[in-house]
XYZ file of C-alpha atoms in Angstrom:
721
model
C 90.571 118.266 160.139
C 94.385 119.254 160.815
C 94.925 123.121 160.354
C 98.426 123.299 161.307
C 101.326 121.489 159.662
C 105.296 122.075 160.437
C 107.432 122.801 157.460
C 108.531 119.008 157.887
C 104.737 117.682 156.879
C 103.830 119.251 154.262
C 105.261 116.929 151.952
C 101.868 115.025 151.781
C 99.257 118.096 151.720
C 97.800 119.303 148.899
C 99.347 122.482 147.618
C 96.348 124.445 147.730
C 96.408 124.299 151.331
C 99.638 125.156 152.217
C 100.747 127.445 149.415
C 103.433 127.745 146.911
C 105.524 129.677 149.466
C 105.306 127.088 152.456
C 105.914 124.369 149.895
C 109.099 125.184 148.467
C 110.603 125.965 151.806
C 109.269 122.213 152.863
C 111.510 120.906 149.862
C 114.334 123.161 151.318
C 114.064 121.513 155.003
C 113.681 117.983 153.549
C 117.035 118.280 151.882
C 118.749 118.999 155.003
C 118.770 123.208 154.630
C 118.899 124.895 157.586
C 115.135 126.009 157.542
C 113.895 128.607 160.518
C 111.385 126.461 161.718
C 107.890 127.287 160.574
C 104.179 126.607 161.634
C 101.548 126.484 158.360
C 97.977 127.465 159.142
C 96.103 125.846 155.957
C 94.334 128.154 153.691
C 90.588 126.451 154.609
C 90.551 128.226 157.962
C 91.342 131.640 156.292
C 87.869 130.604 154.081
C 86.287 129.434 157.275
C 86.996 132.743 159.124
C 85.356 134.847 156.158
C 82.335 132.489 156.497
C 81.955 133.538 160.221
C 81.858 137.095 159.602
C 78.321 138.798 159.273
C 78.776 141.492 156.367
C 76.349 144.330 157.230
C 77.098 145.298 153.211
C 74.827 143.413 150.737
C 77.999 143.253 148.275
C 80.126 141.374 150.687
C 76.848 138.929 151.372
C 78.592 136.307 149.507
C 82.394 137.357 150.010
C 83.954 134.196 150.344
C 82.618 132.676 146.973
C 82.233 136.506 145.386
C 84.097 137.556 141.982
C 83.962 140.933 143.886
C 84.295 142.753 140.474
C 84.509 146.480 141.227
C 84.781 149.838 138.983
C 88.781 149.805 138.783
C 88.084 153.462 137.047
C 86.280 154.843 140.612
C 89.508 154.947 143.360
C 87.252 156.977 145.696
C 84.493 153.946 145.580
C 87.638 151.172 145.520
C 89.212 152.904 148.579
C 86.000 152.953 150.203
C 85.503 149.066 149.534
C 88.425 148.059 150.603
C 88.592 150.118 153.605
C 85.632 148.429 154.400
C 86.360 144.645 154.206
C 89.663 145.153 155.649
C 87.722 147.061 159.164
C 85.209 144.066 159.332
C 88.166 141.722 159.104
C 90.202 143.331 161.545
C 87.076 143.780 164.113
C 85.696 140.224 163.834
C 86.401 137.857 166.707
C 88.757 134.461 166.352
C 87.896 131.377 168.304
C 89.534 130.719 171.361
C 90.373 128.082 170.301
C 92.222 128.442 167.088
C 94.602 130.943 168.926
C 95.327 128.513 171.769
C 96.230 126.166 169.165
C 98.874 128.659 167.719
C 99.918 129.002 171.040
C 100.610 125.420 171.292
C 102.831 125.088 168.241
C 104.571 128.168 169.250
C 105.841 126.713 172.342
C 108.323 124.355 170.178
C 109.776 126.912 168.393
C 113.137 128.263 169.591
C 113.085 131.527 171.567
C 114.564 134.142 169.251
C 113.537 137.049 171.602
C 112.518 137.616 174.971
C 109.620 137.893 175.110
C 109.298 135.320 172.208
C 107.613 137.091 168.928
C 106.679 135.644 165.797
C 106.194 136.868 162.089
C 103.144 135.644 159.783
C 104.207 135.403 156.247
C 101.391 134.873 153.157
C 101.748 131.238 151.435
C 99.694 131.589 148.135
C 98.361 129.187 145.893
C 96.249 130.222 142.886
C 93.919 127.922 141.118
C 94.129 127.527 137.071
C 96.917 130.525 137.214
C 99.606 129.977 135.016
C 101.762 132.575 136.348
C 104.074 132.586 139.911
C 101.946 133.472 142.825
C 105.083 135.297 144.346
C 103.969 138.584 142.470
C 100.811 138.349 145.286
C 102.556 137.586 148.201
C 104.880 140.036 147.945
C 102.463 142.546 147.753
C 101.026 141.246 151.463
C 102.880 143.070 154.377
C 103.882 140.411 156.621
C 102.953 140.859 160.148
C 104.973 140.777 163.167
C 103.540 140.076 166.875
C 104.034 139.166 170.021
C 103.010 135.034 171.285
C 100.019 136.434 173.665
C 96.597 135.387 172.155
C 94.970 139.416 171.690
C 98.444 140.065 169.980
C 98.350 136.882 167.876
C 94.593 137.377 166.901
C 95.229 140.677 165.548
C 98.377 139.438 163.891
C 96.497 136.989 161.689
C 93.718 139.303 161.107
C 95.774 141.729 159.730
C 97.937 139.394 157.386
C 94.150 138.130 155.585
C 93.019 141.572 155.113
C 95.840 142.739 153.553
C 94.513 140.582 150.236
C 91.611 143.503 150.481
C 93.887 146.308 149.835
C 92.740 148.156 147.385
C 95.894 148.026 145.125
C 95.501 144.010 145.843
C 92.098 143.864 144.653
C 92.891 145.815 141.604
C 96.159 143.155 140.858
C 93.647 139.844 141.161
C 91.154 141.689 139.179
C 93.208 143.164 136.637
C 94.608 139.144 136.293
C 91.173 137.691 136.032
C 91.307 136.292 139.043
C 88.544 135.192 141.266
C 88.408 135.208 145.524
C 87.877 131.672 145.362
C 91.204 130.836 143.069
C 93.042 132.554 145.876
C 94.520 130.073 148.079
C 95.470 132.089 151.091
C 97.937 130.131 153.638
C 100.238 131.568 156.192
C 103.580 130.337 157.585
C 104.303 131.462 161.172
C 107.745 131.525 161.851
C 110.036 132.891 165.630
C 111.574 136.046 165.322
C 114.326 137.708 167.203
C 117.358 139.887 167.482
C 119.010 138.702 164.137
C 122.853 140.180 163.763
C 122.163 140.224 159.773
C 119.637 139.294 157.593
C 119.826 139.187 153.251
C 119.234 137.447 150.265
C 120.836 134.831 148.005
C 120.056 135.393 144.329
C 121.462 133.224 141.428
C 123.685 135.201 139.125
C 124.178 133.516 135.601
C 126.688 130.565 137.119
C 127.341 132.795 140.109
C 125.418 133.971 143.496
C 124.608 137.715 144.381
C 124.692 138.164 148.644
C 122.461 140.932 149.974
C 123.203 141.274 153.495
C 121.743 144.272 156.109
C 122.603 144.770 160.038
C 119.688 143.377 161.915
C 116.235 142.365 159.897
C 115.455 142.694 156.539
C 112.980 145.701 157.277
C 115.530 148.148 156.615
C 115.971 147.255 153.090
C 112.171 146.731 152.459
C 111.309 150.334 153.511
C 114.564 151.500 151.676
C 116.118 152.927 155.002
C 119.657 151.100 154.299
C 121.962 149.970 150.871
C 122.804 146.770 151.489
C 126.493 145.265 151.670
C 127.020 143.067 148.322
C 129.148 140.267 147.696
C 129.505 137.975 144.375
C 129.894 134.325 145.116
C 131.658 132.688 142.370
C 133.042 128.954 143.307
C 134.686 128.732 146.523
C 135.393 132.731 146.631
C 133.256 135.394 148.010
C 134.057 139.079 146.864
C 132.992 142.119 148.402
C 131.242 144.390 145.305
C 129.503 147.130 147.119
C 129.752 148.185 150.884
C 126.733 149.068 152.689
C 125.025 152.016 153.801
C 123.150 151.933 157.184
C 121.951 154.294 159.796
C 119.064 152.713 161.160
C 118.216 148.786 162.139
C 115.336 147.058 162.995
C 114.942 144.443 166.257
C 112.798 142.873 168.220
C 112.273 144.840 171.456
C 110.737 144.069 175.041
C 108.401 146.530 176.420
C 106.838 147.477 173.560
C 103.165 147.159 172.548
C 104.826 146.258 168.595
C 107.811 143.807 168.704
C 109.382 145.847 165.864
C 111.771 148.841 167.152
C 113.874 151.369 164.843
C 117.044 151.561 166.300
C 119.624 154.700 165.160
C 122.926 152.325 164.644
C 126.428 154.289 163.929
C 128.363 150.990 162.841
C 131.428 151.246 160.529
C 132.809 147.635 160.200
C 131.570 145.367 157.803
C 127.980 143.574 158.222
C 129.067 140.135 157.637
C 132.257 139.145 159.687
C 134.281 135.974 158.661
C 132.047 133.274 160.539
C 128.939 134.656 158.742
C 130.715 135.042 155.624
C 132.160 131.409 155.673
C 128.565 130.162 156.365
C 126.784 131.718 154.287
C 129.571 130.620 151.260
C 128.783 127.005 152.150
C 125.511 127.424 152.045
C 125.719 128.496 148.307
C 127.986 126.226 147.453
C 125.296 123.297 148.256
C 122.552 125.256 146.364
C 121.378 123.995 143.293
C 118.061 125.832 142.724
C 117.511 129.108 140.037
C 114.977 130.627 143.245
C 116.128 133.344 145.472
C 116.515 132.220 149.211
C 116.259 134.816 151.987
C 118.045 134.085 155.576
C 118.568 135.630 158.538
C 121.573 135.080 161.359
C 121.376 134.241 164.875
C 124.444 134.542 167.274
C 124.252 130.399 166.876
C 122.316 129.679 163.688
C 121.608 130.668 159.734
C 118.179 130.358 158.913
C 116.437 130.020 155.489
C 113.272 131.969 155.981
C 111.762 131.990 152.565
C 112.068 130.605 149.127
C 111.138 132.713 145.942
C 110.730 132.226 142.375
C 113.246 134.220 140.596
C 112.248 137.511 140.359
C 110.358 138.023 136.814
C 112.377 140.884 136.100
C 115.710 139.135 136.083
C 115.787 137.044 132.586
C 119.381 135.430 133.268
C 120.482 132.338 131.433
C 123.406 130.475 132.536
C 126.595 130.655 129.711
C 126.892 127.860 128.078
C 130.854 128.129 127.354
C 133.674 128.167 130.108
C 134.617 131.765 131.177
C 138.167 131.046 129.248
C 135.883 131.816 126.067
C 135.198 135.573 127.138
C 135.436 138.080 124.214
C 135.055 140.795 126.074
C 132.819 142.548 128.672
C 130.932 145.885 129.472
C 128.023 147.148 130.786
C 124.676 145.301 130.467
C 122.766 147.966 128.836
C 119.400 145.981 127.588
C 118.407 142.736 128.998
C 117.849 139.152 127.046
C 120.567 136.712 125.715
C 121.177 135.544 122.515
C 123.562 133.308 120.821
C 124.036 134.202 116.733
C 126.423 135.126 113.928
C 128.595 138.303 114.312
C 128.004 141.278 111.881
C 131.512 143.870 112.845
C 131.238 147.407 111.841
C 134.887 148.896 112.481
C 133.850 152.274 111.426
C 130.596 154.029 111.275
C 129.754 153.905 107.742
C 126.578 151.549 107.446
C 126.850 149.225 104.778
C 124.598 150.293 101.412
C 122.387 146.889 102.375
C 120.747 145.967 105.621
C 122.065 144.041 108.386
C 121.353 140.101 108.226
C 118.409 139.492 109.921
C 119.190 137.884 113.287
C 122.753 138.681 113.391
C 124.551 140.457 116.390
C 125.527 143.944 115.532
C 129.330 144.483 116.722
C 130.038 148.095 116.464
C 132.218 150.890 117.837
C 129.112 152.961 119.279
C 125.331 152.961 118.320
C 123.620 155.733 116.297
C 120.462 156.474 116.722
C 120.102 157.166 113.199
C 120.585 153.611 112.751
C 116.988 152.752 114.130
C 115.718 150.404 110.702
C 119.187 148.730 110.521
C 118.731 147.623 114.413
C 115.144 146.167 114.242
C 116.841 143.410 112.358
C 119.554 142.796 114.880
C 119.088 140.284 117.451
C 121.583 141.770 119.742
C 124.386 145.013 119.964
C 127.808 145.096 120.905
C 129.067 148.387 121.357
C 132.881 149.740 122.274
C 131.220 152.910 123.167
C 128.746 154.497 125.292
C 126.946 154.150 128.853
C 123.967 153.046 130.428
C 122.129 155.998 129.696
C 123.460 156.972 126.023
C 121.056 157.237 122.966
C 122.157 153.832 121.601
C 121.732 152.011 124.680
C 118.468 153.835 125.891
C 117.129 152.564 121.585
C 118.234 148.845 122.263
C 115.801 148.849 125.605
C 112.816 150.338 123.999
C 113.370 147.945 120.587
C 113.711 144.892 122.879
C 117.387 144.215 121.818
C 119.838 142.692 124.379
C 122.746 144.977 124.318
C 126.276 145.391 125.775
C 127.957 148.418 125.715
C 131.546 149.833 126.897
C 132.542 146.265 125.405
C 136.695 147.283 125.355
C 138.327 146.203 121.518
C 135.254 144.483 120.391
C 135.302 145.190 117.154
C 139.135 143.801 116.974
C 138.152 140.510 118.791
C 135.360 139.442 116.965
C 134.733 138.962 113.029
C 132.133 138.986 111.317
C 130.567 135.536 111.003
C 131.992 134.794 114.859
C 129.307 132.513 116.695
C 129.028 134.489 119.967
C 127.098 134.524 122.817
C 125.542 138.346 124.455
C 124.237 138.451 127.649
C 122.259 141.764 128.413
C 121.915 140.736 131.908
C 125.569 140.550 133.109
C 127.492 142.643 130.225
C 129.542 139.486 128.999
C 130.194 138.364 125.312
C 131.872 134.926 124.784
C 132.242 132.696 122.101
C 129.465 129.847 121.233
C 129.089 126.670 119.655
C 125.482 126.753 118.411
C 123.092 128.948 117.515
C 119.917 130.135 120.160
C 116.996 132.244 119.534
C 116.868 136.152 121.172
C 115.358 135.778 124.877
C 114.049 139.202 125.291
C 112.709 140.916 128.529
C 109.445 139.790 129.813
C 106.868 142.421 128.783
C 105.223 144.830 131.078
C 102.399 144.018 132.322
C 101.146 146.831 134.694
C 98.378 146.038 137.169
C 99.371 148.154 139.843
C 97.226 151.000 138.371
C 95.628 153.185 141.627
C 99.056 154.651 142.469
C 98.490 158.220 143.541
C 101.848 159.108 141.720
C 101.371 158.738 138.029
C 103.478 156.679 135.820
C 104.140 157.347 132.129
C 106.401 156.062 129.810
C 109.635 157.355 127.754
C 108.821 156.409 124.379
C 110.838 157.570 120.590
C 109.402 154.705 118.282
C 105.799 154.024 116.856
C 106.606 150.432 116.635
C 106.599 150.545 120.492
C 103.092 152.410 120.698
C 101.006 148.360 119.816
C 103.456 147.527 122.972
C 102.504 150.273 125.528
C 98.727 151.137 124.633
C 97.103 148.854 126.755
C 99.383 149.238 129.798
C 97.920 151.153 132.646
C 100.311 154.003 132.690
C 99.158 157.614 132.754
C 100.790 159.094 129.194
C 103.535 159.436 127.276
C 106.098 161.206 129.883
C 108.880 161.705 127.056
C 108.864 161.334 123.495
C 112.367 161.680 122.145
C 112.238 163.595 119.211
C 115.863 163.111 118.107
C 115.207 159.502 118.348
C 111.818 159.116 116.738
C 113.669 161.242 113.876
C 116.634 159.317 113.918
C 118.367 162.979 113.871
C 117.272 164.107 110.674
C 113.584 166.205 110.173
C 111.378 164.287 108.385
C 108.182 165.743 106.410
C 106.466 162.863 108.188
C 106.883 164.367 111.802
C 103.879 165.768 112.031
C 101.699 162.504 111.097
C 104.158 160.318 113.833
C 102.900 163.172 116.395
C 99.910 162.419 115.722
C 100.233 158.740 115.577
C 101.176 158.975 119.388
C 98.580 161.379 120.584
C 95.929 159.929 119.182
C 96.678 156.121 120.519
C 97.410 157.436 124.155
C 94.317 160.113 123.847
C 93.174 161.201 126.367
C 96.382 160.743 128.018
C 98.719 163.547 127.864
C 101.728 163.231 125.328
C 105.153 165.204 125.899
C 106.954 165.979 123.120
C 110.609 166.997 123.488
C 111.631 169.058 120.557
C 115.322 168.445 118.953
C 118.252 167.710 121.676
C 121.308 166.942 118.906
C 124.698 166.141 120.185
C 127.487 166.123 117.671
C 128.641 162.923 118.481
C 125.647 160.777 118.393
C 124.474 162.393 115.240
C 127.960 162.605 113.080
C 127.828 166.320 113.021
C 130.451 168.293 113.255
C 133.025 167.401 115.986
C 133.022 169.013 119.184
C 135.765 168.625 122.074
C 132.991 168.026 124.928
C 129.579 167.570 122.794
C 127.969 166.822 126.097
C 128.277 170.620 127.157
C 128.344 171.649 123.416
C 126.216 173.311 121.291
C 122.586 171.622 121.388
C 119.560 171.534 123.532
C 117.750 175.063 123.177
C 120.794 177.130 122.939
C 121.014 175.759 119.262
C 117.765 177.318 118.540
C 119.205 180.449 118.840
C 122.485 180.077 116.402
C 119.601 178.109 113.860
C 116.175 178.311 114.640
C 115.271 176.416 111.323
C 114.797 172.984 113.064
C 112.992 174.496 115.789
C 110.236 176.685 113.809
C 110.064 173.377 111.405
C 109.126 171.081 115.166
C 106.673 173.935 115.794
C 104.996 173.670 112.312
C 104.531 170.205 112.712
C 102.942 170.551 116.347
C 101.073 173.346 114.747
C 99.488 170.859 112.438
C 98.708 167.980 114.530
C 97.053 170.459 117.660
C 94.769 171.712 114.318
C 94.153 168.124 113.485
C 92.501 167.323 116.890
C 94.955 166.655 119.459
C 94.917 168.438 122.112
C 96.228 165.843 124.598
C 100.216 167.264 122.857
C 102.520 169.125 125.445
C 105.990 170.586 124.589
C 109.005 170.262 126.665
C 112.383 172.161 125.992
C 115.624 170.162 126.147
C 118.709 171.381 127.757
C 117.556 174.592 129.128
C 120.647 176.615 130.036
C 119.015 180.235 130.927
C 116.118 182.056 131.136
C 116.892 184.094 128.114
C 116.534 180.957 125.790
C 113.101 179.875 126.973
C 112.327 183.456 126.187
C 113.482 182.999 122.838
C 111.737 179.862 122.359
C 108.329 180.664 124.032
C 108.274 183.884 121.219
C 108.680 181.172 118.337
C 106.040 179.386 119.852
C 103.575 182.118 120.102
C 104.947 183.169 116.038
C 104.043 179.538 115.382
C 100.284 179.988 116.730
C 101.197 177.389 119.635
C 100.111 180.030 122.575
C 98.127 177.611 124.056
C 100.076 174.466 123.629
C 101.304 173.747 127.546
C 105.324 174.470 127.235
C 107.534 172.777 129.793
C 111.181 172.327 130.369
C 113.588 169.836 131.105
C 115.339 170.466 134.556
C 118.564 169.092 133.478
C 120.929 171.880 134.002
C 121.886 172.824 137.715
C 120.840 176.374 136.893
C 117.493 175.487 136.824
C 117.740 174.779 140.117
C 118.523 178.226 141.557
C 116.443 180.024 138.609
C 112.958 178.281 138.614
C 110.687 181.307 140.030
C 112.407 182.910 137.028
C 111.386 180.638 134.690
C 108.238 180.717 135.912
C 107.375 184.054 135.993
C 108.468 183.703 132.085
C 106.090 181.332 131.046
C 107.095 178.056 131.992
C 104.519 175.986 132.849
C 106.111 172.477 134.172
C 109.406 170.751 134.613
C 110.598 166.922 133.937
C 113.473 166.699 135.533
C 116.345 164.787 133.257
C 117.985 162.703 135.472
C 120.875 161.257 133.645
C 122.056 165.278 132.349
C 121.515 166.246 135.986
C 123.891 163.578 137.351
C 126.256 163.943 134.989
C 126.733 167.791 135.716
C 126.450 167.211 139.549
C 128.860 164.908 139.611
C 130.888 166.038 137.084
C 130.690 162.477 135.296
C 130.513 161.981 131.500
C 127.511 159.819 131.607
C 128.656 158.253 127.914
C 132.239 157.031 129.068
C 131.455 153.296 130.505
C 134.995 153.692 131.969
C 133.434 156.238 134.627
C 129.974 154.250 134.772
C 130.787 153.407 138.562
C 130.892 157.104 139.266
C 127.600 157.606 137.636
C 125.648 157.548 140.371
C 122.023 158.798 140.006
C 121.235 157.980 143.762
C 124.053 159.722 145.083
C 123.080 162.108 147.760
C 123.858 165.229 146.147
C 121.511 164.168 143.268
C 118.646 163.290 145.118
C 118.595 166.474 147.227
C 118.928 168.287 144.079
C 115.875 166.463 142.502
C 113.924 166.979 146.277
C 114.657 170.709 145.428
C 113.329 170.809 142.275
C 110.011 168.837 143.455
C 109.386 171.361 146.359
C 110.067 174.489 144.609
C 108.027 173.120 141.894
C 104.877 172.999 144.484
C 105.608 176.043 145.633
C 105.435 177.485 142.573
C 102.290 175.725 141.887
C 103.836 174.194 138.621
C 103.653 170.054 138.246
C 107.035 168.295 138.197
C 107.577 165.349 136.712
C 110.663 163.247 136.318
C 112.021 160.830 133.196
C 114.570 158.740 134.208
C 117.198 155.580 133.516
C 118.112 155.225 136.837
C 117.403 151.575 138.551
C 114.326 152.156 140.973
C 116.097 151.487 144.072
C 113.714 151.977 147.086
C 116.109 154.953 148.470
C 115.711 156.637 144.958
C 111.551 156.045 144.672
C 111.057 157.001 148.040
C 112.995 160.276 147.595
C 110.829 160.648 144.878
C 107.652 160.169 146.526
C 108.376 161.768 149.376
C 109.467 164.717 147.988
C 105.798 164.869 146.108
C 106.904 163.792 142.432
C 103.367 163.785 140.212
C 104.771 161.465 137.557
C 107.222 159.256 136.948
C 108.320 158.384 133.274
C 110.377 154.803 132.522
C 110.949 152.680 129.988
C 108.712 149.870 128.336
C 110.523 147.306 130.257
C 110.577 148.785 133.354
C 106.486 149.335 133.970
C 105.996 146.925 136.250
C 108.926 147.566 138.346
C 108.133 150.991 138.653
C 104.503 150.246 139.463
C 105.285 148.099 141.878
C 108.358 150.035 143.100
C 105.516 153.053 143.613
C 103.176 151.146 145.308
C 105.397 150.279 148.307
C 107.178 153.707 148.284
C 103.503 154.990 148.949
C 102.703 152.268 151.196
C 105.614 152.472 153.450
C 104.400 156.552 153.610
C 101.342 156.480 154.548
C 102.422 153.797 157.210
C 104.710 155.932 158.653
C 102.596 159.167 158.731
C 100.476 156.243 160.457
C 102.503 155.344 162.935
C 103.865 159.027 163.472
C 100.373 159.798 164.552
C 100.224 157.073 166.947
C 102.904 157.960 168.286
C 101.721 161.756 169.299
């Protein structure tokens, strides 16, 4: 039986033999697109290879057909088993005839580097599995190797061994997959000194183009920010300039083909000829898939085709652009068409919002939680991505657009409108459509060394969160839980959260009431006004009420509770709160502070001496105070950058200082989990990352990749010594 097929021969082959990634790439080639020459090593060869290995451990004796059910809670055993399987695969011998066959196929490739090199990419098909295989294939690290037999053999075995990394064993066991269901083919492609590489991804009716200098490795490892373009029709517009100081290329004379080079290029990555070629490609595409590409001096190649990222849940607008009513920040994902219900002031009607209506309002107040639960979507004229209203919308799963200028004037109650929480657009519509909510989080990467926790505030969210493989509630926002008003049921609500997630910790953050969000006495600058622990000094009654509720919960057996004090400005504020905590009989309640005011950055040793037992970095307030950008002003959204070097430096310093003082440090963030941002956290040693419900799967994947990059870097550094 033939075991190698060129990309043009795949059409007649069973999907299980060649995998979904190769199959989709083949369809592009058959339609005449510039697909890079590719040879597919069919999945049968992987099966045959496993059957030839002499497995020393009884557990692995029938590995090719074994279910290999493992104890996922015993991380040491899991790591040990994964290591044994991978080492056995990498030390096994491949038949010389197989390698000779591969070399013959490579001889037909264009030579893109001298000496020639190839990249081996996974192409997966999973029998009786409804979900996309892209999730598993993206967990497997491609291998780049020279084309001599020894390098080819090592590269192929290394890619096959990727399937048995501990995190990947967890993935397919958590997904209830048997090993025999996974058909593992391999795509082999030439690779060389690319001018640039990147991706083309559908974005509503348009395309988003990302580009990086050299090979895509710099982006995959989080060592560069890509150049980003928006393509609409025949127009291509630069949206974000790239930042890149390293580039990856194929370099002769080395044992490993991939070389990391320091660069000092200031010019645009894509020059007019490359821009024109990519624009022309985008204009001919009619696919919802994500394409990866490489540009060589004389040729543009498509190298991979992926299903659209499951996190991106965008629908094309059914109306032309002239029907746009307003636009703002895409605050909570999802798309819906429904009648509008417009509030021109902040006074709620005596009756409830009509079920399934789109609420259009000057701003969203946290006290509106009961009102919001019947909304199909939200449009707000004010607010930023980190405002309480936007946070609430994301947790409730309601599509939302904030910073939509003049929305309450341009939209009238009863108007049928489309709200796109993925793009920030608000348009006229002609027919109703059910709300499209974000895909629910399904955490399957649960063996990361870095803990993953949740930001929550609503008891309704517990059911969606309870079965996720997370390590607890990193931030229970009291002001959103209570809607800004103290409630006699507070202790019952706290106990509900604590018992639902026990024995995992639940960090209760005490009230942080800001006047503009809770309609209290107006302040000239509410972000820097009377809130946080400073307000407790002025009036301690609310804080004492919360402490009494916590005491009742602790006495009822909720030993997994922790307390975080918000927006602490001075050590004296903490000392005052600590005394109130002791007076409430909560001396043994672990007490942390939010590290979001820059003074904590400089005085953390003094806080620890005063009794602080841990810190949680709040990126939203820390960013606005370091960059002097009001995070609630939508007009300043472009300047509010939680990945700014100054912010990342402050975060790294807080983490390192906390560890030097032997206290834990977590982070609660609304920031986009870019490789640069997550790598900063992981490399600095963050103990836990706390995110919204909708970001759990993204966060798990980002953490796993960052930890892998860090380990790989350390291994390579040791080898170079």
